[in-house]
Coordinates of C-alpha atoms in Angstrom, one line a residue:
M265 CA 2.7 -4.6 -55.5
N266 CA 4.3 -3.0 -58.6
I267 CA 3.1 0.6 -59.1
P268 CA 5.3 2.2 -61.8
F269 CA 5.1 5.9 -60.6
L270 CA 5.9 4.8 -57.1
G271 CA 9.3 3.5 -58.1
T272 CA 10.2 6.8 -59.7
W273 CA 8.9 8.7 -56.7
R274 CA 11.0 6.6 -54.3
K275 CA 14.2 7.3 -56.4
K276 CA 13.6 11.0 -55.9
H277 CA 12.3 11.0 -52.3
G278 CA 13.6 7.8 -50.7
P279 CA 11.4 5.3 -48.8
A280 CA 8.6 6.3 -46.5
F281 CA 10.0 6.8 -43.0
G282 CA 8.2 7.2 -39.7
V283 CA 5.0 7.0 -37.8
A284 CA 2.8 9.7 -36.5
V285 CA 0.3 9.7 -33.7
F286 CA -2.1 12.6 -33.4
S287 CA -4.8 13.2 -30.8
D288 CA -7.1 16.0 -29.7
G289 CA -4.7 16.9 -26.8
D290 CA -6.0 14.7 -23.9
H291 CA -4.7 11.3 -24.9
D292 CA -5.0 8.0 -23.0
S293 CA -1.4 6.9 -22.4
E294 CA -2.5 3.3 -22.0
G295 CA -4.4 3.4 -25.3
V296 CA -1.4 5.0 -27.1
A297 CA 0.9 2.3 -25.6
E298 CA -1.5 -0.4 -26.8
L299 CA -1.8 1.1 -30.3
L300 CA 2.0 1.5 -30.7
S301 CA 2.6 -2.1 -29.5
E302 CA 0.6 -3.7 -32.3
C303 CA 3.4 -4.0 -34.8
E304 CA 1.5 -6.4 -37.0
L305 CA 4.1 -6.8 -39.8
L306 CA 6.9 -7.5 -37.4
R307 CA 4.8 -9.9 -35.4
S308 CA 3.8 -11.8 -38.6
Q309 CA 7.5 -12.0 -39.8
A310 CA 8.5 -13.2 -36.3
N311 CA 5.7 -15.7 -36.1
Q312 CA 6.6 -17.2 -39.5
A313 CA 10.2 -17.7 -38.1
G314 CA 8.9 -19.3 -34.9
V315 CA 9.7 -16.3 -32.7
E316 CA 7.1 -15.2 -30.1
L317 CA 7.0 -11.5 -29.4
D318 CA 6.1 -11.3 -25.8
D319 CA 7.5 -7.9 -24.9
S320 CA 10.6 -9.4 -23.3
V321 CA 14.3 -8.7 -23.7
A322 CA 14.6 -12.3 -24.8
S323 CA 12.3 -11.6 -27.8
L324 CA 14.5 -8.7 -28.8
E325 CA 17.5 -11.1 -28.8
A326 CA 15.5 -13.6 -30.9
L327 CA 14.6 -10.9 -33.4
D328 CA 18.3 -10.0 -33.7
Q329 CA 18.9 -13.6 -34.7
L330 CA 16.4 -13.7 -37.6
L331 CA 17.7 -14.0 -41.1
P332 CA 16.9 -10.6 -42.7
R333 CA 15.0 -11.8 -45.7
W334 CA 12.9 -8.6 -45.6
R335 CA 15.8 -6.5 -46.8
D336 CA 15.1 -7.7 -50.3
D337 CA 11.6 -6.2 -50.2
E338 CA 11.8 -2.4 -50.6
E339 CA 8.1 -2.0 -50.0
S340 CA 7.9 -3.7 -46.7
L341 CA 11.3 -2.6 -45.3
P342 CA 10.1 0.9 -44.1
W343 CA 7.0 -0.7 -42.5
L344 CA 9.1 -3.3 -40.8
G345 CA 11.5 -0.7 -39.6
N346 CA 8.6 1.3 -38.1
D347 CA 7.3 -1.9 -36.4
A348 CA 10.8 -2.9 -35.1
G349 CA 11.2 0.6 -33.5
L350 CA 7.7 0.6 -32.0
Y351 CA 8.3 -2.9 -30.6
L352 CA 11.6 -1.9 -29.1
G353 CA 9.9 1.1 -27.6
S354 CA 7.1 -1.1 -26.2
V355 CA 9.6 -3.4 -24.5
I356 CA 11.4 -0.4 -23.0
V357 CA 8.2 1.2 -21.7
R358 CA 7.0 -2.1 -20.2
T359 CA 10.3 -3.1 -18.6
V360 CA 12.4 0.0 -17.8
T361 CA 11.3 1.8 -14.7
G362 CA 10.1 5.3 -15.5
A363 CA 10.1 4.9 -19.2
R364 CA 7.0 6.2 -21.1
W365 CA 5.9 7.1 -24.6
E366 CA 6.3 10.7 -25.6
I367 CA 4.5 12.0 -28.6
W368 CA 6.4 14.9 -30.2
P369 CA 4.5 17.9 -31.5
N370 CA 4.8 16.6 -35.1
G371 CA 3.1 13.3 -34.0
H372 CA 6.4 11.3 -33.9
P373 CA 6.4 8.7 -31.1
A374 CA 9.6 8.5 -28.9
V375 CA 10.4 7.0 -25.5
R376 CA 11.2 9.3 -22.6
L377 CA 13.3 7.8 -19.8
A378 CA 13.0 8.8 -16.2
S379 CA 16.2 10.8 -16.7
G380 CA 14.5 12.9 -19.3
R381 CA 16.5 11.4 -22.2
E382 CA 14.4 10.8 -25.3
I383 CA 15.0 7.9 -27.6
D384 CA 13.8 8.0 -31.2
V385 CA 13.0 4.3 -31.3
V386 CA 11.5 4.4 -34.8
A387 CA 14.7 5.7 -36.3
S388 CA 16.6 2.9 -34.5
G389 CA 14.1 0.4 -35.9
H390 CA 14.7 1.6 -39.4
T391 CA 18.5 1.3 -38.9
W392 CA 18.1 -2.2 -37.5
A393 CA 15.7 -3.3 -40.3
S394 CA 18.0 -2.0 -43.1
S395 CA 21.4 -3.0 -41.6
G396 CA 21.0 -5.1 -38.4
V397 CA 23.3 -2.8 -36.6
P398 CA 22.9 -1.9 -33.8
E399 CA 21.0 -4.9 -32.6
L400 CA 17.6 -4.3 -30.8
S401 CA 18.9 -6.1 -27.7
Q402 CA 22.0 -3.9 -27.7
L403 CA 19.9 -0.8 -27.9
Y404 CA 17.7 -2.0 -25.1
A405 CA 20.8 -2.8 -22.9
E406 CA 22.2 0.7 -23.4
V407 CA 18.8 2.3 -22.5
A408 CA 18.3 0.0 -19.5
E409 CA 21.8 0.8 -18.1
G410 CA 21.3 4.5 -18.2

């Protein structure tokens, strides 16, 4: 989609960045986890490349091996970064004991480990989508160790 004023706005403000989740206070943690794990754009890209996203560490490794064709698309790159971060968070929450989603006061989702450490997985997803470093599987390994 080519919207002239949007290109000018992006040059001044940079690409869209982040995800926000707001609730009325009492949120259903399973519902939030399900919502954050959707990652439709990432799942579509992975599916086109023959990669199944099954919330496993192996799927993170497979994502790391994809050719980054999305980096040429400035419009989808921020969305793919969001999805990559949310998918990483979903894998962590489902496989690392004591990990859970934490919604910051500004609505930004993060993962809180049993140790109390919080990981901004969305920022990590953006970094991965734009440069590929660090790899999602590497980030997972660092979190799973600690």
